[in-house]
Amino acid sequence: MNPSDWLDTGCRPPQRLPGSVDAALAYLAHALGHPLYLRWSLSALKRGCPSLADAKREHPAVFALLLEHDTAIEYWERGRLKVVPEAAAPSATVVLERILRQHRRRFRPSAADAAPDGARLPAVITPDAALLPGGVEAAWLARAGRFANPVALTNTLGVADDAQAVRLFLRERASHSPHTLRAYVTELRRLAAWCTCERLGPFSDLTRQDLMGYRDVLQAPQADATGNVRRAAPATVSRALAAISSLFAWWHRTGYLTVNPAEGLAAGRRARMTWTPVRFLPAAALAHCDAVAGGDAPTDIPSAVWARRRAIWTLYRFAGVRLAELEWHEDLALPHIDVDEARQWTLHVLGKGHRPRAIPLPAACLPALRAYRRAVGLPANPPADERLPLIHSERGRALGVSGLYDEVRAVFALAAMRVPSEDSAMRAALARASTHWLRHGYARTLVVDHRVPLPVAQALLGHASVQTTAAYARADISQLRAFVEGSFPEKA
């Protein structure tokens, strides 16, 4: 493989990896915060430590292996460092490929063929990325259709073709979030592939009838590779149409289009009002997971690792944060915990849209968090001037998003193993669950179980719209019935 064919999309602008395997591994080690591939010998060990006694204390596994072998390889695999003799170690190229696959959300190849149906995500996601899937000529987008505005006085974008107009749209509307950018690029590629197949386009040439036909295609049942006929989920169709509608509405608003053929194509506000979260764990399953996470460490898991896993589970379970909100931001020193004079803890995170948010932590969180801090050599209560990662990796650095996700999934997996064999439904639910299921459960506990006012729940969850928070109130008809019965009691 050629490492320079890969881009680091976690920085702005995206940066190409170094050309050599060793340099690429060094770059990834710096970016991820832990070593990935180290070749050890006694001379190398002596160079990094003042004495052999210090080397034995700082690298005990490496030191023990070098007593029997000339060289040893320390490499990253499955979330931890392993040390083996050089003859038994995988090559540096193999380790590099594994790391890139494990972190495919961040590191992407700079060029990849996409299927004409738009099923694959674009390899490079930047506001200036080429939008077209494989098999579509660049000239298809680099032109203007019948609805493009040729009058410079009213065309505030100052561009004359769809390719430039799309780049400006992505730069303004999606550059703040790689996830939003990825979603927009995916849907625009899908639409471009359909237009090419139907001999339509470019985008500024599509009529309302064309877009309605595309909507019908999205909603129609499709046969997969195995021959099974499946229909796209309503939420998937809604997201696709919302992305397309956003593009045309922005173009019309900025004067690039004379009309907006996508007006009313997506439900927009109505889709938000009818959205209902469905990824919940039953109360019994959550209680079972809490009991597993609160119990003793399994015999095959070190106590320090178990303490960290319990702390991560506790934060996602009782703070309702999104997965990425526990990722460490060095420049902002977030997330961090404040302890007030009453010894109450408040979690500060960087929420969606780069909005900071403060979340009071319940007392149920504190024992697990204090135990974890003591396990890593920190005081039980965070001092006011502490600027350290909230969760550390085994090497003492900040644990990334993938590591956080794996720790929560490990709790779900352990809980599933301890479910009685006859309870197949709970076992299946735990197998599908993720960190966001815990966020849904936190929201439902606030809104449905304890009837917290919607503006308060919205602030705790970090929702941009109170309508999103209100969706949880529609998730349980029994609670709505209790409200109605309490408001209009039966007369004696």
Coordinates of C-alpha atoms in Angstrom, one line a residue:
M1 CA 0.0 0.0 0.0
N2 CA 1.0 3.6 -0.5
P3 CA 0.2 5.6 2.7
S4 CA 0.2 8.9 0.8
D5 CA -3.0 7.7 -0.9
W6 CA -4.8 8.2 2.5
L7 CA -6.1 11.5 4.0
D8 CA -6.6 12.5 7.6
T9 CA -10.1 14.1 7.5
G10 CA -9.9 14.9 11.2
C11 CA -8.1 18.1 10.6
R12 CA -9.0 21.2 8.5
P13 CA -7.9 21.1 5.7
P14 CA -7.5 17.3 5.4
Q15 CA -3.9 16.3 5.4
R16 CA -2.3 13.6 3.3
L17 CA -0.4 10.9 5.2
P18 CA 3.4 10.6 4.7
G19 CA 4.6 8.4 1.9
S20 CA 6.6 5.8 3.8
V21 CA 5.0 3.2 6.1
D22 CA 7.2 4.1 9.1
A23 CA 6.5 7.9 8.7
A24 CA 2.8 7.1 8.4
L25 CA 2.8 5.0 11.5
A26 CA 4.6 7.8 13.4
Y27 CA 2.0 10.3 12.1
L28 CA -0.9 8.1 13.2
A29 CA 0.7 7.5 16.6
H30 CA 0.9 11.3 17.2
A31 CA -2.7 11.8 15.9
L32 CA -4.2 8.9 17.9
G33 CA -2.2 9.5 21.1
H34 CA -0.5 6.1 21.5
P35 CA 2.3 4.1 20.0
L36 CA 1.4 1.8 17.0
Y37 CA 4.6 0.0 16.0
L38 CA 7.9 0.0 17.8
R39 CA 11.0 -2.1 17.2
W40 CA 12.9 -2.7 20.4
S41 CA 16.5 -3.9 21.0
L42 CA 18.6 -3.7 24.2
S43 CA 20.5 -0.7 22.7
A44 CA 17.2 1.0 21.7
L45 CA 15.9 0.4 25.2
K46 CA 19.1 1.8 26.8
R47 CA 18.8 5.0 24.6
G48 CA 15.4 5.7 26.0
C49 CA 16.1 5.1 29.6
P50 CA 18.9 6.2 32.0
S51 CA 19.6 2.7 33.1
L52 CA 18.6 -0.9 32.7
A53 CA 16.8 -0.7 36.0
D54 CA 14.7 2.2 34.7
A55 CA 14.1 0.3 31.4
K56 CA 12.9 -2.7 33.3
R57 CA 10.5 -0.6 35.4
E58 CA 9.1 1.4 32.5
H59 CA 8.9 -1.4 29.9
P60 CA 8.7 -4.7 31.8
A61 CA 7.2 -6.8 29.0
V62 CA 9.7 -5.6 26.5
F63 CA 12.6 -6.0 28.9
A64 CA 11.6 -9.6 29.7
L65 CA 11.3 -10.5 26.0
L66 CA 14.7 -9.0 25.1
L67 CA 16.4 -11.3 27.7
E68 CA 15.6 -14.2 25.3
H69 CA 15.5 -12.5 21.9
D70 CA 17.6 -10.0 20.1
T71 CA 14.7 -7.8 19.0
A72 CA 11.0 -7.4 19.9
I73 CA 8.1 -5.7 18.3
E74 CA 5.5 -3.7 20.3
Y75 CA 2.4 -3.1 18.2
W76 CA -1.2 -1.9 18.6
E77 CA -4.0 -4.5 18.2
R78 CA -7.5 -4.6 19.5
G79 CA -7.2 -1.5 21.7
R80 CA -4.0 -2.4 23.4
L81 CA -0.2 -2.8 22.9
K82 CA 1.2 -6.3 22.4
V83 CA 4.9 -7.3 22.6
V84 CA 6.1 -10.4 20.7
P85 CA 9.5 -11.5 19.2
E86 CA 10.2 -9.9 15.8
A87 CA 9.8 -13.2 14.0
A88 CA 6.2 -13.6 15.3
A89 CA 5.1 -10.0 14.8
P90 CA 3.0 -8.8 11.8
S91 CA 4.7 -6.4 9.4
A92 CA 4.5 -2.7 9.8
T93 CA 2.3 -2.5 6.6
V94 CA -0.2 -5.0 8.1
V95 CA -0.5 -3.0 11.3
L96 CA -0.9 0.3 9.3
E97 CA -3.7 -1.2 7.3
R98 CA -5.5 -2.5 10.4
I99 CA -5.3 0.9 12.1
L100 CA -6.6 2.7 9.0
R101 CA -9.6 0.3 8.9
Q102 CA -10.3 0.7 12.6
H103 CA -10.4 4.5 12.2
R104 CA -12.1 4.6 8.8
R105 CA -14.3 7.4 10.1
R106 CA -11.3 9.7 10.2
F107 CA -8.8 8.3 7.7
R108 CA -10.0 7.7 4.1
P109 CA -8.4 6.9 0.8
S110 CA -8.0 9.9 -1.4
A111 CA -9.6 8.2 -4.4
A112 CA -12.0 5.3 -4.6
D113 CA -14.5 4.0 -7.0
A114 CA -18.1 4.5 -5.9
A115 CA -20.9 2.3 -7.1
P116 CA -23.3 4.0 -9.6
D117 CA -26.1 3.6 -7.2
G118 CA -24.3 5.8 -4.7
A119 CA -24.2 3.1 -2.0
R120 CA -20.6 3.7 -1.1
L121 CA -19.6 6.8 0.8
P122 CA -17.1 9.2 -0.9
A123 CA -13.5 8.5 -0.1
V124 CA -12.6 12.1 0.4
I125 CA -15.0 14.4 2.2
T126 CA -14.1 18.0 2.0
P127 CA -16.1 21.0 0.8
D128 CA -14.0 21.0 -2.5
A129 CA -14.3 17.3 -3.0
A130 CA -15.5 15.9 -6.4
L131 CA -19.1 14.9 -5.9
L132 CA -19.5 12.6 -8.8
P133 CA -19.5 8.8 -8.4
G134 CA -17.4 6.6 -10.7
G135 CA -18.6 6.4 -14.2
V136 CA -20.0 10.0 -14.4
E137 CA -17.9 12.5 -16.3
A138 CA -16.9 15.7 -14.5
A139 CA -18.4 17.7 -17.3
W140 CA -21.9 16.6 -16.2
L141 CA -21.8 18.8 -13.2
A142 CA -19.5 21.6 -14.5
R143 CA -22.3 23.3 -16.4
A144 CA -25.5 25.2 -15.8
G145 CA -29.1 24.1 -16.5
R146 CA -32.2 26.0 -17.6
F147 CA -33.0 27.3 -14.1
A148 CA -29.5 28.7 -13.4
N149 CA -29.5 32.5 -13.1
P150 CA -27.2 34.1 -15.7
V151 CA -27.8 37.7 -14.3
A152 CA -24.7 38.7 -12.3
L153 CA -26.6 41.4 -10.5
T154 CA -29.0 38.9 -8.7
N155 CA -26.8 35.8 -8.7
T156 CA -25.0 36.6 -5.4
L157 CA -22.8 33.4 -5.6
G158 CA -21.0 34.8 -8.6
V159 CA -20.5 31.4 -10.2
A160 CA -21.7 30.1 -13.6
D161 CA -22.0 26.3 -13.1
D162 CA -23.3 23.7 -10.7
A163 CA -19.9 22.4 -9.7
Q164 CA -18.8 25.7 -8.2
A165 CA -22.2 26.3 -6.7
V166 CA -22.2 22.9 -5.0
R167 CA -18.8 23.6 -3.5
L168 CA -19.9 26.9 -2.1
F169 CA -23.0 25.3 -0.6
L170 CA -21.0 22.6 1.2
R171 CA -18.5 25.1 2.4
E172 CA -21.2 27.3 4.0
R173 CA -23.7 24.7 5.2
A174 CA -21.7 21.6 6.0
S175 CA -18.0 22.4 6.7
H176 CA -18.5 22.8 10.4
S177 CA -19.2 19.1 10.8
P178 CA -17.6 16.1 9.0
H179 CA -20.7 14.0 9.7
T180 CA -23.0 16.6 8.0
L181 CA -20.6 17.0 5.2
R182 CA -20.5 13.2 4.6
A183 CA -24.2 13.0 4.6
Y184 CA -24.7 15.8 2.1
V185 CA -22.0 14.4 -0.2
T186 CA -23.5 10.9 -0.1
E187 CA -27.0 12.1 -1.0
L188 CA -25.8 14.4 -3.8
R189 CA -23.7 11.6 -5.3
R190 CA -26.8 9.4 -5.2
L191 CA -28.9 11.9 -7.0
A192 CA -26.1 12.5 -9.6
A193 CA -26.0 8.8 -10.3
W194 CA -29.7 8.6 -10.8
C195 CA -29.7 11.6 -13.1
T196 CA -26.9 10.1 -15.2
C197 CA -28.9 6.9 -15.5
E198 CA -32.0 8.7 -16.5
R199 CA -30.1 11.1 -18.8
L200 CA -31.1 14.1 -16.8
G201 CA -29.2 17.0 -15.3
P202 CA -27.2 18.8 -14.2
F203 CA -28.9 19.7 -10.9
S204 CA -29.9 23.2 -12.0
D205 CA -31.8 21.6 -15.0
L206 CA -34.0 19.4 -12.9
T207 CA -37.7 20.1 -12.8
R208 CA -40.1 19.4 -10.0
Q209 CA -41.4 16.4 -11.9
D210 CA -37.8 15.1 -12.1
L211 CA -37.3 15.4 -8.3
M212 CA -40.7 13.8 -7.6
G213 CA -39.7 10.9 -9.8
Y214 CA -36.5 10.5 -7.8
R215 CA -38.5 10.6 -4.6
D216 CA -40.6 7.7 -5.9
V217 CA -37.4 5.7 -6.7
L218 CA -36.1 6.2 -3.2
Q219 CA -39.4 5.0 -1.7
A220 CA -39.8 2.0 -4.1
P221 CA -38.8 -1.5 -2.9
Q222 CA -35.4 -2.6 -4.1
A223 CA -33.9 -6.1 -4.4
D224 CA -30.6 -6.6 -2.6
A225 CA -27.7 -8.9 -3.7
T226 CA -29.3 -11.9 -2.1
G227 CA -32.6 -11.3 -3.9
N228 CA -34.5 -10.1 -0.9
V229 CA -36.8 -7.2 -1.6
R230 CA -36.4 -4.3 0.9
R231 CA -37.9 -0.9 1.2
A232 CA -35.9 2.0 2.5
A233 CA -36.8 3.2 6.0
P234 CA -38.9 6.4 6.1
A235 CA -36.1 8.1 8.1
T236 CA -33.6 7.3 5.3
V237 CA -35.8 8.7 2.6
S238 CA -36.5 11.8 4.7
R239 CA -32.8 12.5 5.2
A240 CA -32.1 12.1 1.5
L241 CA -34.8 14.4 0.5
A242 CA -33.9 16.9 3.2
A243 CA -30.3 17.2 1.9
I244 CA -31.5 17.7 -1.7
S245 CA -34.1 20.3 -0.6
S246 CA -31.5 22.1 1.4
L247 CA -29.3 22.5 -1.7
F248 CA -32.0 23.8 -3.9
A249 CA -33.4 26.1 -1.3
W250 CA -30.0 27.6 -0.6
W251 CA -29.3 28.0 -4.3
H252 CA -32.7 29.8 -4.8
R253 CA -32.1 32.0 -1.7
T254 CA -28.7 33.1 -2.9
G255 CA -29.9 33.8 -6.4
Y256 CA -28.1 31.0 -8.3
L257 CA -31.5 29.5 -9.3
T258 CA -34.4 31.5 -10.6
V259 CA -36.9 29.0 -9.1
N260 CA -36.8 26.3 -6.5
P261 CA -38.1 23.0 -8.0
A262 CA -37.6 21.2 -4.6
E263 CA -40.0 23.3 -2.7
G264 CA -42.1 21.0 -0.5
L265 CA -40.1 17.9 -1.6
A266 CA -39.1 17.0 1.9
A267 CA -41.5 17.1 4.8
G268 CA -39.1 19.4 6.7
R269 CA -40.9 20.6 9.8
R270 CA -43.6 17.9 9.5
A271 CA -40.9 15.2 9.4
R272 CA -39.4 16.6 12.6
M273 CA -42.8 16.8 14.3
T274 CA -43.6 13.2 13.5
W275 CA -40.2 11.8 14.3
T276 CA -40.3 9.3 17.1
P277 CA -37.2 7.6 18.7
V278 CA -37.4 3.8 18.7
R279 CA -33.9 2.6 19.7
F280 CA -34.7 2.0 23.4
L281 CA -33.6 -0.7 25.8
P282 CA -36.3 -2.0 28.1
A283 CA -36.1 -1.0 31.7
A284 CA -35.2 -4.6 32.7
A285 CA -32.3 -4.7 30.2
L286 CA -30.9 -1.3 31.5
A287 CA -31.2 -2.6 35.1
H288 CA -29.4 -5.8 34.1
C289 CA -26.6 -3.8 32.4
D290 CA -26.3 -1.5 35.4
A291 CA -25.9 -4.5 37.7
V292 CA -23.2 -6.0 35.4
A293 CA -21.3 -2.7 35.2
G294 CA -21.6 -2.2 38.9
G295 CA -20.4 -5.7 39.8
D296 CA -16.9 -7.0 40.3
A297 CA -14.5 -7.2 37.4
P298 CA -14.4 -10.5 35.4
T299 CA -11.4 -12.6 36.1
D300 CA -9.8 -11.9 32.7
I301 CA -10.0 -8.1 32.9
P302 CA -7.5 -6.1 34.9
S303 CA -9.0 -4.0 37.7
A304 CA -7.8 -0.7 36.1
V305 CA -9.4 -1.5 32.8
W306 CA -12.7 -2.5 34.5
A307 CA -12.6 0.7 36.5
R308 CA -12.3 2.7 33.3
R309 CA -15.1 0.7 31.7
R310 CA -17.4 1.4 34.6
A311 CA -16.6 5.1 34.5
I312 CA -17.3 5.3 30.7
W313 CA -20.6 3.4 31.1
T314 CA -21.6 5.6 34.0
L315 CA -21.1 8.8 32.0
Y316 CA -23.0 7.6 29.0
R317 CA -25.7 6.1 31.1
F318 CA -26.4 9.0 33.5
A319 CA -25.3 12.0 31.5
G320 CA -27.0 11.4 28.2
V321 CA -24.1 12.6 26.2
R322 CA -23.5 11.8 22.5
L323 CA -20.6 9.4 21.7
A324 CA -18.2 12.2 20.5
E325 CA -18.9 14.5 23.4
L326 CA -16.6 12.5 25.7
E327 CA -13.7 12.9 23.2
W328 CA -10.9 15.1 24.6
H329 CA -10.3 18.5 23.1
E330 CA -6.9 19.7 24.2
D331 CA -7.3 23.3 23.1
L332 CA -10.6 23.7 25.0
A333 CA -9.8 21.4 27.9
L334 CA -13.1 19.7 27.3
P335 CA -14.8 17.5 28.5
H336 CA -14.0 18.3 32.2
I337 CA -15.7 18.0 35.5
D338 CA -16.3 20.8 38.0
V339 CA -16.9 20.2 41.7
D340 CA -18.7 22.9 43.6
E341 CA -18.6 23.7 47.4
A342 CA -21.4 21.3 48.0
R343 CA -19.2 18.5 46.4
Q344 CA -21.6 18.2 43.5
W345 CA -20.2 17.4 40.1
T346 CA -21.0 19.0 36.8
L347 CA -19.8 17.6 33.5
H348 CA -18.9 20.2 30.8
V349 CA -18.8 18.9 27.2
L350 CA -18.6 20.3 23.7
G351 CA -21.9 19.5 22.1
K352 CA -23.2 19.3 18.5
G353 CA -22.4 22.5 16.5
H354 CA -19.5 23.3 18.8
R355 CA -21.9 24.4 21.6
P356 CA -20.6 23.9 25.1
R357 CA -23.0 22.3 27.6
A358 CA -23.1 21.8 31.3
I359 CA -24.7 18.6 32.7
P360 CA -25.2 18.0 36.4
L361 CA -24.1 14.5 37.3
P362 CA -26.3 12.5 39.7
A363 CA -24.9 11.1 42.8
A364 CA -25.1 7.6 41.3
C365 CA -22.2 8.6 39.0
L366 CA -19.7 9.5 41.6
P367 CA -18.6 6.2 43.1
A368 CA -17.6 4.8 39.7
L369 CA -15.9 8.0 38.6
R370 CA -14.0 8.4 41.9
A371 CA -12.9 4.8 41.8
Y372 CA -11.6 5.2 38.2
R373 CA -9.7 8.4 39.1
R374 CA -8.0 6.7 42.1
A375 CA -7.1 3.7 39.8
V376 CA -5.2 6.0 37.4
G377 CA -3.4 7.9 40.2
L378 CA -5.6 11.0 40.3
P379 CA -7.3 12.5 43.3
A380 CA -10.9 11.3 43.8
N381 CA -12.3 14.7 43.3
P382 CA -11.1 16.8 40.3
P383 CA -9.3 20.0 41.4
A384 CA -10.4 23.3 39.9
D385 CA -7.3 23.7 37.7
E386 CA -7.1 20.2 36.3
R387 CA -6.5 20.1 32.5
L388 CA -6.3 16.4 31.9
P389 CA -8.3 14.1 29.6
L390 CA -11.5 12.8 31.3
I391 CA -10.8 9.2 30.2
H392 CA -7.3 7.9 29.6
S393 CA -6.1 5.0 27.4
E394 CA -3.9 2.3 28.8
R395 CA -0.9 4.4 27.7
G396 CA -2.1 7.3 29.8
R397 CA -3.3 9.4 26.9
A398 CA -6.8 10.5 26.0
L399 CA -9.1 7.6 24.8
G400 CA -10.6 8.3 21.4
V401 CA -14.1 7.9 20.1
S402 CA -13.5 4.3 18.9
G403 CA -12.1 3.3 22.3
L404 CA -15.0 4.9 24.1
Y405 CA -17.5 3.1 21.8
D406 CA -15.7 -0.3 22.3
E407 CA -15.8 0.0 26.1
V408 CA -19.6 0.6 26.1
R409 CA -20.1 -2.3 23.6
A410 CA -18.0 -4.5 25.9
V411 CA -20.5 -3.8 28.7
F412 CA -23.4 -4.7 26.4
A413 CA -21.6 -7.9 25.3
L414 CA -20.9 -9.0 28.9
A415 CA -24.4 -8.3 29.9
A416 CA -25.7 -10.3 26.9
M417 CA -23.6 -13.3 28.0
R418 CA -25.2 -13.2 31.4
V419 CA -28.7 -13.1 30.2
P420 CA -30.6 -16.4 30.7
S421 CA -30.8 -18.4 27.6
E422 CA -34.6 -18.4 27.5
D423 CA -34.7 -14.5 27.3
S424 CA -33.7 -14.3 23.6
A425 CA -35.4 -10.9 23.2
M426 CA -33.2 -9.2 25.7
R427 CA -30.1 -10.9 24.4
A428 CA -30.9 -9.6 20.8
A429 CA -31.6 -6.1 22.1
L430 CA -28.2 -5.9 23.9
A431 CA -26.5 -7.2 20.7
R432 CA -27.8 -4.3 18.7
A433 CA -27.5 -1.6 21.4
S434 CA -24.9 1.3 21.2
T435 CA -24.0 4.4 23.1
H436 CA -26.8 6.4 21.5
W437 CA -29.4 3.9 22.9
L438 CA -28.2 5.1 26.4
R439 CA -28.8 8.7 25.3
H440 CA -32.3 7.8 24.2
G441 CA -32.9 6.1 27.5
Y442 CA -31.6 9.1 29.4
A443 CA -34.0 11.4 27.4
R444 CA -36.9 9.1 28.0
T445 CA -36.3 9.0 31.7
L446 CA -36.3 12.8 31.9
V447 CA -39.3 13.5 29.6
V448 CA -41.5 10.4 30.1
D449 CA -40.7 8.9 33.5
H450 CA -40.1 12.0 35.5
R451 CA -41.9 14.6 33.4
V452 CA -39.1 17.1 33.4
P453 CA -40.2 20.3 31.6
L454 CA -39.2 20.2 27.9
P455 CA -37.0 23.3 28.0
V456 CA -35.0 21.8 30.9
A457 CA -34.7 18.4 29.1
Q458 CA -33.7 20.2 25.9
A459 CA -30.8 22.0 27.7
L460 CA -29.6 18.8 29.3
L461 CA -29.6 16.9 26.0
G462 CA -28.2 19.7 23.9
H463 CA -31.0 19.6 21.3
A464 CA -31.1 22.6 18.9
S465 CA -34.9 22.3 18.7
V466 CA -37.4 21.6 21.5
Q467 CA -39.4 19.6 19.0
T468 CA -36.7 16.9 19.1
T469 CA -37.0 16.7 22.8
A470 CA -40.8 16.6 22.6
A471 CA -40.5 13.5 20.4
Y472 CA -39.7 11.4 23.5
A473 CA -43.0 12.4 25.0
R474 CA -44.7 10.8 22.1
A475 CA -42.9 7.5 22.7
D476 CA -45.2 6.2 25.4
I477 CA -49.0 6.4 25.1
S478 CA -49.5 5.2 28.6
Q479 CA -47.9 8.4 30.0
L480 CA -50.1 10.5 27.8
R481 CA -53.1 8.6 29.0
A482 CA -52.1 9.3 32.6
F483 CA -51.9 13.0 31.9
V484 CA -55.4 13.0 30.4
E485 CA -56.9 10.9 33.2
G486 CA -55.3 13.2 35.8
S487 CA -56.6 16.3 34.1
F488 CA -60.1 15.1 33.7
P489 CA -60.9 12.8 36.6
E490 CA -64.0 10.7 36.5
K491 CA -66.8 12.1 38.6
A492 CA -68.3 10.1 41.4

